[in-house]
Amino acid sequence: GAGVSQTPSNKVTEKGKYVELRCDPISGHTALYWYRQSLGQGPEFLIYFQGTGAADDSGLPNDRFFAVRPEGSVSTLKIQRTERGDSAVYLCASTLAGEIGETQYFGPGTRLLVL
Amino acid sequence: AQKVTQAQTEISVVEKEDVTLDCVYETRDTTYYLFWYKQPPSGELVFLIRRNSFDEQNEISGRYSWNFQKSTSSFNFTITASQVVDSAVYFCALSEVDTNAGKSTFGDGTTLTVKP
C-alpha cells in the first residue's frame, strides 16, 4: 500500500512492561510525526523527525518515552515501564518535505492498552 | 500558545440536513495554517482541507464548504445535504509557523452522527 502503516494495530500489555510501536511512512517522505490520542480528545504532538534526527521532541511526556528513526524511514516509538495512563491510540504521520504547514498523512494508529 | 476549540462535542442530524461544525483558534503568530480532518470509525485521520492565514477566501468542494474569518479567529466547516457516510469525528487543527514549527495542535473533535 502507498499509505502510512503502523504495527501492531492493537497492543495489550501489563503495567511495567516495555513496548515498541512501529511506523512505516509513505515512501520518500522525509518528515515523520508521532501523536498520542486519548479517548474523546484530539491527537497530541509527541515528537517530529526530519530525516534521522528528532527535530522536536518537546511533546514526549517523560523520559519513559523515546523514539528513533535510524535510517530516515521507519520509526519506532518505545515506552518503558508502561503505566495505565499510557493507554491511548498512538498515531504516526508523514510529510514529503517536513515544511511548516505541509499536509500530514496519518496512519491507522496503534491502540495501546496497559492493564 | 496555540489553542483550538471545538465547542460542539456531539452533533446529530437527519440525512439531507445541512450541518456546520465550529472551530475557534488562538494564536499569536501572523502566519499559520488551519486544517480539517475526518476520523471515521476505522480510526485513520483523513485530510480534508488546509488553509493558510493569508488566504481568507472561502472554499467549496462538493458538499463541503469552509468559512475562514480571521476577525473572529474561526474556521467553520459546513456539510450540505448530509449523508450517513459523513458520520465521523471531525478535527480542526492549527499549525503555527513562527512559534511551533512542525507541530499541529488539534481540537478535541466533534462527533457527527447522520441518521437515515
PDB file of C-alpha atoms in Angstrom:
ATOM      1  CA  GLY A   1       0.000   0.000   0.000  1.00  0.00           C
ATOM      2  CA  ALA A   2       1.019   3.578  -0.529  1.00  0.00           C
ATOM      3  CA  GLY A   3      -0.114   4.983   2.808  1.00  0.00           C
ATOM      4  CA  VAL A   4       1.397   5.202   6.267  1.00  0.00           C
ATOM      5  CA  SER A   5       1.315   1.874   8.050  1.00  0.00           C
ATOM      6  CA  GLN A   6       1.588   1.150  11.751  1.00  0.00           C
ATOM      7  CA  THR A   7       2.156  -2.079  13.612  1.00  0.00           C
ATOM      8  CA  PRO A   8       0.789  -3.597  15.667  1.00  0.00           C
ATOM      9  CA  SER A   9      -2.746  -2.344  15.232  1.00  0.00           C
ATOM     10  CA  ASN A  10      -3.504  -3.320  18.824  1.00  0.00           C
ATOM     11  CA  LYS A  11      -1.222  -3.951  21.763  1.00  0.00           C
ATOM     12  CA  VAL A  12      -2.219  -5.119  25.228  1.00  0.00           C
ATOM     13  CA  THR A  13       0.449  -5.123  27.887  1.00  0.00           C
ATOM     14  CA  GLU A  14       0.808  -5.141  31.615  1.00  0.00           C
ATOM     15  CA  LYS A  15       1.848  -2.236  33.748  1.00  0.00           C
ATOM     16  CA  GLY A  16       5.614  -2.017  33.995  1.00  0.00           C
ATOM     17  CA  LYS A  17       6.343  -3.728  30.695  1.00  0.00           C
ATOM     18  CA  TYR A  18       8.244  -2.325  27.727  1.00  0.00           C
ATOM     19  CA  VAL A  19       6.557  -1.789  24.342  1.00  0.00           C
ATOM     20  CA  GLU A  20       7.641  -0.799  20.863  1.00  0.00           C
ATOM     21  CA  LEU A  21       5.336   0.702  18.285  1.00  0.00           C
ATOM     22  CA  ARG A  22       6.384   0.843  14.656  1.00  0.00           C
ATOM     23  CA  CYS A  23       5.587   3.335  11.911  1.00  0.00           C
ATOM     24  CA  ASP A  24       6.283   2.961   8.194  1.00  0.00           C
ATOM     25  CA  PRO A  25       5.858   6.337   6.489  1.00  0.00           C
ATOM     26  CA  ILE A  26       4.930   6.927   2.885  1.00  0.00           C
ATOM     27  CA  SER A  27       7.921   6.102   0.698  1.00  0.00           C
ATOM     28  CA  GLY A  28      10.039   9.178   0.084  1.00  0.00           C
ATOM     29  CA  HIS A  29       8.574  11.244   2.895  1.00  0.00           C
ATOM     30  CA  THR A  30      11.360  12.864   4.875  1.00  0.00           C
ATOM     31  CA  ALA A  31       9.381  14.030   7.892  1.00  0.00           C
ATOM     32  CA  LEU A  32       7.639  11.812  10.426  1.00  0.00           C
ATOM     33  CA  TYR A  33       5.433  12.735  13.382  1.00  0.00           C
ATOM     34  CA  TRP A  34       4.152  10.818  16.383  1.00  0.00           C
ATOM     35  CA  TYR A  35       0.949  11.801  18.164  1.00  0.00           C
ATOM     36  CA  ARG A  36      -0.988  10.322  21.061  1.00  0.00           C
ATOM     37  CA  GLN A  37      -4.777  10.368  21.077  1.00  0.00           C
ATOM     38  CA  SER A  38      -6.653   9.666  24.281  1.00  0.00           C
ATOM     39  CA  LEU A  39     -10.315   8.760  24.260  1.00  0.00           C
ATOM     40  CA  GLY A  40     -12.513  11.709  23.406  1.00  0.00           C
ATOM     41  CA  GLN A  41      -9.619  14.013  22.636  1.00  0.00           C
ATOM     42  CA  GLY A  42      -7.697  15.210  19.643  1.00  0.00           C
ATOM     43  CA  PRO A  43      -4.207  13.983  18.810  1.00  0.00           C
ATOM     44  CA  GLU A  44      -1.410  15.457  20.934  1.00  0.00           C
ATOM     45  CA  PHE A  45       2.017  16.008  19.434  1.00  0.00           C
ATOM     46  CA  LEU A  46       4.836  13.852  20.793  1.00  0.00           C
ATOM     47  CA  ILE A  47       7.854  14.087  18.504  1.00  0.00           C
ATOM     48  CA  TYR A  48       8.851  15.088  14.983  1.00  0.00           C
ATOM     49  CA  PHE A  49      11.690  13.696  12.863  1.00  0.00           C
ATOM     50  CA  GLN A  50      13.312  15.357   9.886  1.00  0.00           C
ATOM     51  CA  GLY A  51      15.314  12.569   8.316  1.00  0.00           C
ATOM     52  CA  THR A  52      17.064  10.582  11.024  1.00  0.00           C
ATOM     53  CA  GLY A  53      17.143  13.284  13.658  1.00  0.00           C
ATOM     54  CA  ALA A  54      14.492  14.348  16.119  1.00  0.00           C
ATOM     55  CA  ALA A  55      13.791  17.958  15.185  1.00  0.00           C
ATOM     56  CA  ASP A  56      11.393  18.493  18.074  1.00  0.00           C
ATOM     57  CA  ASP A  57      10.736  16.092  20.937  1.00  0.00           C
ATOM     58  CA  SER A  58       9.070  18.599  23.237  1.00  0.00           C
ATOM     59  CA  GLY A  59       5.820  16.638  23.325  1.00  0.00           C
ATOM     60  CA  LEU A  60       7.248  13.492  24.877  1.00  0.00           C
ATOM     61  CA  PRO A  61       5.605  13.352  28.318  1.00  0.00           C
ATOM     62  CA  ASN A  62       8.597  11.998  30.261  1.00  0.00           C
ATOM     63  CA  ASP A  63      11.809  10.022  29.908  1.00  0.00           C
ATOM     64  CA  ARG A  64       9.967   6.722  29.666  1.00  0.00           C
ATOM     65  CA  PHE A  65       9.137   7.661  26.089  1.00  0.00           C
ATOM     66  CA  PHE A  66      11.750   7.509  23.374  1.00  0.00           C
ATOM     67  CA  ALA A  67      11.633   7.336  19.582  1.00  0.00           C
ATOM     68  CA  VAL A  68      14.159   6.542  16.890  1.00  0.00           C
ATOM     69  CA  ARG A  69      14.372   6.691  13.131  1.00  0.00           C
ATOM     70  CA  PRO A  70      17.829   5.289  12.383  1.00  0.00           C
ATOM     71  CA  GLU A  71      17.661   5.190   8.596  1.00  0.00           C
ATOM     72  CA  GLY A  72      15.317   8.080   7.999  1.00  0.00           C
ATOM     73  CA  SER A  73      12.387   5.884   7.091  1.00  0.00           C
ATOM     74  CA  VAL A  74      10.801   3.515   9.633  1.00  0.00           C
ATOM     75  CA  SER A  75      10.392   4.885  13.132  1.00  0.00           C
ATOM     76  CA  THR A  76       9.913   3.103  16.438  1.00  0.00           C
ATOM     77  CA  LEU A  77       8.268   4.662  19.481  1.00  0.00           C
ATOM     78  CA  LYS A  78       9.490   2.994  22.655  1.00  0.00           C
ATOM     79  CA  ILE A  79       7.765   3.153  26.015  1.00  0.00           C
ATOM     80  CA  GLN A  80       9.480   1.837  29.104  1.00  0.00           C
ATOM     81  CA  ARG A  81       7.815   0.834  32.377  1.00  0.00           C
ATOM     82  CA  THR A  82       4.361   1.360  30.932  1.00  0.00           C
ATOM     83  CA  GLU A  83       1.645   2.864  33.098  1.00  0.00           C
ATOM     84  CA  ARG A  84      -2.122   2.617  32.797  1.00  0.00           C
ATOM     85  CA  GLY A  85      -2.200   6.268  31.808  1.00  0.00           C
ATOM     86  CA  ASP A  86      -0.202   5.430  28.680  1.00  0.00           C
ATOM     87  CA  SER A  87      -3.260   3.696  27.257  1.00  0.00           C
ATOM     88  CA  ALA A  88      -4.213   5.561  24.103  1.00  0.00           C
ATOM     89  CA  VAL A  89      -4.074   5.408  20.327  1.00  0.00           C
ATOM     90  CA  TYR A  90      -0.621   6.284  19.028  1.00  0.00           C
ATOM     91  CA  LEU A  91      -0.760   7.892  15.612  1.00  0.00           C
ATOM     92  CA  CYS A  92       2.023   8.365  13.123  1.00  0.00           C
ATOM     93  CA  ALA A  93       2.015  10.817  10.236  1.00  0.00           C
ATOM     94  CA  SER A  94       4.444  11.696   7.476  1.00  0.00           C
ATOM     95  CA  THR A  95       5.003  14.568   5.068  1.00  0.00           C
ATOM     96  CA  LEU A  96       7.056  14.816   1.938  1.00  0.00           C
ATOM     97  CA  ALA A  97       9.447  17.583   2.949  1.00  0.00           C
ATOM     98  CA  GLY A  98       8.667  18.465   6.524  1.00  0.00           C
ATOM     99  CA  GLU A  99       7.822  22.030   5.608  1.00  0.00           C
ATOM    100  CA  ILE A 100       5.744  24.013   8.039  1.00  0.00           C
ATOM    101  CA  GLY A 101       2.057  23.676   7.331  1.00  0.00           C
ATOM    102  CA  GLU A 102       2.551  20.778   4.961  1.00  0.00           C
ATOM    103  CA  THR A 103      -0.306  18.288   4.888  1.00  0.00           C
ATOM    104  CA  GLN A 104       0.309  15.332   7.170  1.00  0.00           C
ATOM    105  CA  TYR A 105      -0.788  11.861   6.098  1.00  0.00           C
ATOM    106  CA  PHE A 106      -1.794   9.707   9.019  1.00  0.00           C
ATOM    107  CA  GLY A 107      -1.591   6.001   9.635  1.00  0.00           C
ATOM    108  CA  PRO A 108      -4.394   3.955  11.238  1.00  0.00           C
ATOM    109  CA  GLY A 109      -2.772   4.090  14.661  1.00  0.00           C
ATOM    110  CA  THR A 110      -1.773   1.557  17.298  1.00  0.00           C
ATOM    111  CA  ARG A 111      -4.226   1.073  20.131  1.00  0.00           C
ATOM    112  CA  LEU A 112      -2.241   0.524  23.295  1.00  0.00           C
ATOM    113  CA  LEU A 113      -3.943  -0.829  26.395  1.00  0.00           C
ATOM    114  CA  VAL A 114      -1.951  -1.067  29.604  1.00  0.00           C
ATOM    115  CA  LEU A 115      -3.587  -3.305  32.188  1.00  0.00           C
TER     116      LEU A 115
ATOM    117  CA  ALA B   1       0.389  29.241  22.994  1.00  0.00           C
ATOM    118  CA  GLN B   2      -1.696  27.887  20.203  1.00  0.00           C
ATOM    119  CA  LYS B   3      -5.101  26.508  21.036  1.00  0.00           C
ATOM    120  CA  VAL B   4      -8.032  25.088  19.094  1.00  0.00           C
ATOM    121  CA  THR B   5     -11.544  24.911  20.491  1.00  0.00           C
ATOM    122  CA  GLN B   6     -14.333  22.822  19.026  1.00  0.00           C
ATOM    123  CA  ALA B   7     -17.197  23.657  21.326  1.00  0.00           C
ATOM    124  CA  GLN B   8     -19.604  21.136  19.855  1.00  0.00           C
ATOM    125  CA  THR B   9     -18.792  17.745  21.325  1.00  0.00           C
ATOM    126  CA  GLU B  10     -21.542  15.876  19.502  1.00  0.00           C
ATOM    127  CA  ILE B  11     -23.983  16.749  16.756  1.00  0.00           C
ATOM    128  CA  SER B  12     -26.781  14.574  15.457  1.00  0.00           C
ATOM    129  CA  VAL B  13     -28.692  15.345  12.273  1.00  0.00           C
ATOM    130  CA  VAL B  14     -31.016  13.569   9.915  1.00  0.00           C
ATOM    131  CA  GLU B  15     -29.834  12.752   6.432  1.00  0.00           C
ATOM    132  CA  LYS B  16     -30.054  15.635   3.950  1.00  0.00           C
ATOM    133  CA  GLU B  17     -29.856  18.289   6.631  1.00  0.00           C
ATOM    134  CA  ASP B  18     -27.066  20.857   6.479  1.00  0.00           C
ATOM    135  CA  VAL B  19     -24.688  20.944   9.415  1.00  0.00           C
ATOM    136  CA  THR B  20     -21.936  23.352  10.489  1.00  0.00           C
ATOM    137  CA  LEU B  21     -19.023  22.351  12.683  1.00  0.00           C
ATOM    138  CA  ASP B  22     -17.411  25.224  14.565  1.00  0.00           C
ATOM    139  CA  CYS B  23     -13.710  25.792  15.106  1.00  0.00           C
ATOM    140  CA  VAL B  24     -12.184  28.690  17.018  1.00  0.00           C
ATOM    141  CA  TYR B  25      -8.432  29.078  17.357  1.00  0.00           C
ATOM    142  CA  GLU B  26      -5.948  31.149  19.328  1.00  0.00           C
ATOM    143  CA  THR B  27      -2.514  32.137  18.115  1.00  0.00           C
ATOM    144  CA  ARG B  28      -0.046  34.984  18.410  1.00  0.00           C
ATOM    145  CA  ASP B  29       1.550  34.208  15.077  1.00  0.00           C
ATOM    146  CA  THR B  30       0.620  36.138  11.986  1.00  0.00           C
ATOM    147  CA  THR B  31       1.489  33.199   9.776  1.00  0.00           C
ATOM    148  CA  TYR B  32      -0.202  29.891  10.439  1.00  0.00           C
ATOM    149  CA  TYR B  33      -2.114  27.067   8.814  1.00  0.00           C
ATOM    150  CA  LEU B  34      -5.519  25.625   9.628  1.00  0.00           C
ATOM    151  CA  PHE B  35      -6.682  22.125   8.810  1.00  0.00           C
ATOM    152  CA  TRP B  36      -9.756  19.944   8.986  1.00  0.00           C
ATOM    153  CA  TYR B  37      -9.516  16.172   9.287  1.00  0.00           C
ATOM    154  CA  LYS B  38     -12.150  13.443   9.305  1.00  0.00           C
ATOM    155  CA  GLN B  39     -11.739  10.385  11.532  1.00  0.00           C
ATOM    156  CA  PRO B  40     -14.161   7.595  10.612  1.00  0.00           C
ATOM    157  CA  PRO B  41     -14.704   4.614  12.926  1.00  0.00           C
ATOM    158  CA  SER B  42     -11.700   2.885  11.360  1.00  0.00           C
ATOM    159  CA  GLY B  43      -9.553   5.457  13.166  1.00  0.00           C
ATOM    160  CA  GLU B  44      -7.424   6.839  10.363  1.00  0.00           C
ATOM    161  CA  LEU B  45      -7.348  10.626  10.118  1.00  0.00           C
ATOM    162  CA  VAL B  46      -8.279  11.752   6.630  1.00  0.00           C
ATOM    163  CA  PHE B  47      -7.120  15.170   5.452  1.00  0.00           C
ATOM    164  CA  LEU B  48      -9.925  17.410   4.169  1.00  0.00           C
ATOM    165  CA  ILE B  49      -8.510  20.908   3.737  1.00  0.00           C
ATOM    166  CA  ARG B  50      -5.591  23.223   4.521  1.00  0.00           C
ATOM    167  CA  ARG B  51      -5.811  26.998   4.644  1.00  0.00           C
ATOM    168  CA  ASN B  52      -3.021  29.488   5.323  1.00  0.00           C
ATOM    169  CA  SER B  53      -3.582  32.634   7.320  1.00  0.00           C
ATOM    170  CA  PHE B  54      -3.187  34.932   4.332  1.00  0.00           C
ATOM    171  CA  ASP B  55      -5.948  33.319   2.345  1.00  0.00           C
ATOM    172  CA  GLU B  56      -9.379  34.163   3.692  1.00  0.00           C
ATOM    173  CA  GLN B  57     -11.245  33.022   0.655  1.00  0.00           C
ATOM    174  CA  ASN B  58     -13.968  30.580   1.460  1.00  0.00           C
ATOM    175  CA  GLU B  59     -13.743  27.242  -0.254  1.00  0.00           C
ATOM    176  CA  ILE B  60     -16.285  24.798  -1.577  1.00  0.00           C
ATOM    177  CA  SER B  61     -15.608  21.205  -2.505  1.00  0.00           C
ATOM    178  CA  GLY B  62     -18.712  19.297  -3.466  1.00  0.00           C
ATOM    179  CA  ARG B  63     -20.963  19.160  -0.400  1.00  0.00           C
ATOM    180  CA  TYR B  64     -18.208  20.563   1.831  1.00  0.00           C
ATOM    181  CA  SER B  65     -17.517  24.243   2.397  1.00  0.00           C
ATOM    182  CA  TRP B  66     -15.265  26.152   4.746  1.00  0.00           C
ATOM    183  CA  ASN B  67     -15.640  29.656   6.136  1.00  0.00           C
ATOM    184  CA  PHE B  68     -12.418  31.253   7.377  1.00  0.00           C
ATOM    185  CA  GLN B  69     -12.773  34.523   9.296  1.00  0.00           C
ATOM    186  CA  LYS B  70      -9.622  35.985  10.853  1.00  0.00           C
ATOM    187  CA  SER B  71     -11.638  38.708  12.585  1.00  0.00           C
ATOM    188  CA  THR B  72     -13.313  36.096  14.769  1.00  0.00           C
ATOM    189  CA  SER B  73     -10.484  33.516  14.652  1.00  0.00           C
ATOM    190  CA  SER B  74     -12.855  30.939  13.270  1.00  0.00           C
ATOM    191  CA  PHE B  75     -12.604  28.291  10.594  1.00  0.00           C
ATOM    192  CA  ASN B  76     -16.002  26.651  10.348  1.00  0.00           C
ATOM    193  CA  PHE B  77     -16.900  23.629   8.251  1.00  0.00           C
ATOM    194  CA  THR B  78     -20.309  23.078   6.657  1.00  0.00           C
ATOM    195  CA  ILE B  79     -21.635  19.880   5.152  1.00  0.00           C
ATOM    196  CA  THR B  80     -24.586  20.409   2.852  1.00  0.00           C
ATOM    197  CA  ALA B  81     -27.186  17.685   2.381  1.00  0.00           C
ATOM    198  CA  SER B  82     -25.504  15.396   4.889  1.00  0.00           C
ATOM    199  CA  GLN B  83     -25.271  11.665   4.282  1.00  0.00           C
ATOM    200  CA  VAL B  84     -24.886   8.701   6.606  1.00  0.00           C
ATOM    201  CA  VAL B  85     -21.316   8.237   5.343  1.00  0.00           C
ATOM    202  CA  ASP B  86     -20.467  11.640   6.779  1.00  0.00           C
ATOM    203  CA  SER B  87     -20.779  10.185  10.273  1.00  0.00           C
ATOM    204  CA  ALA B  88     -17.355  10.521  11.886  1.00  0.00           C
ATOM    205  CA  VAL B  89     -15.317  12.598  14.280  1.00  0.00           C
ATOM    206  CA  TYR B  90     -14.079  15.812  12.717  1.00  0.00           C
ATOM    207  CA  PHE B  91     -10.966  17.597  13.940  1.00  0.00           C
ATOM    208  CA  CYS B  92      -9.796  21.124  13.367  1.00  0.00           C
ATOM    209  CA  ALA B  93      -6.036  21.738  13.722  1.00  0.00           C
ATOM    210  CA  LEU B  94      -3.664  24.710  13.812  1.00  0.00           C
ATOM    211  CA  SER B  95      -0.001  24.835  12.856  1.00  0.00           C
ATOM    212  CA  GLU B  96       1.949  27.962  13.752  1.00  0.00           C
ATOM    213  CA  VAL B  97       4.857  28.914  11.518  1.00  0.00           C
ATOM    214  CA  ASP B  98       6.912  31.143  13.798  1.00  0.00           C
ATOM    215  CA  THR B  99       6.385  29.680  17.245  1.00  0.00           C
ATOM    216  CA  ASN B 100       5.719  25.982  16.900  1.00  0.00           C
ATOM    217  CA  ALA B 101       7.252  24.903  13.635  1.00  0.00           C
ATOM    218  CA  GLY B 102       6.497  21.296  12.815  1.00  0.00           C
ATOM    219  CA  LYS B 103       3.694  20.791  15.315  1.00  0.00           C
ATOM    220  CA  SER B 104      -0.041  20.773  14.868  1.00  0.00           C
ATOM    221  CA  THR B 105      -2.418  21.456  17.718  1.00  0.00           C
ATOM    222  CA  PHE B 106      -5.764  19.707  17.408  1.00  0.00           C
ATOM    223  CA  GLY B 107      -9.139  20.464  18.903  1.00  0.00           C
ATOM    224  CA  ASP B 108     -10.935  17.715  20.784  1.00  0.00           C
ATOM    225  CA  GLY B 109     -13.150  16.958  17.828  1.00  0.00           C
ATOM    226  CA  THR B 110     -16.854  16.998  17.035  1.00  0.00           C
ATOM    227  CA  THR B 111     -18.643  13.687  16.677  1.00  0.00           C
ATOM    228  CA  LEU B 112     -21.153  13.943  13.870  1.00  0.00           C
ATOM    229  CA  THR B 113     -23.900  11.362  13.583  1.00  0.00           C
ATOM    230  CA  VAL B 114     -26.063  11.418  10.491  1.00  0.00           C
ATOM    231  CA  LYS B 115     -29.187   9.324  10.860  1.00  0.00           C
ATOM    232  CA  PRO B 116     -31.035   7.873   7.873  1.00  0.00           C
TER     233      PRO B 116
END
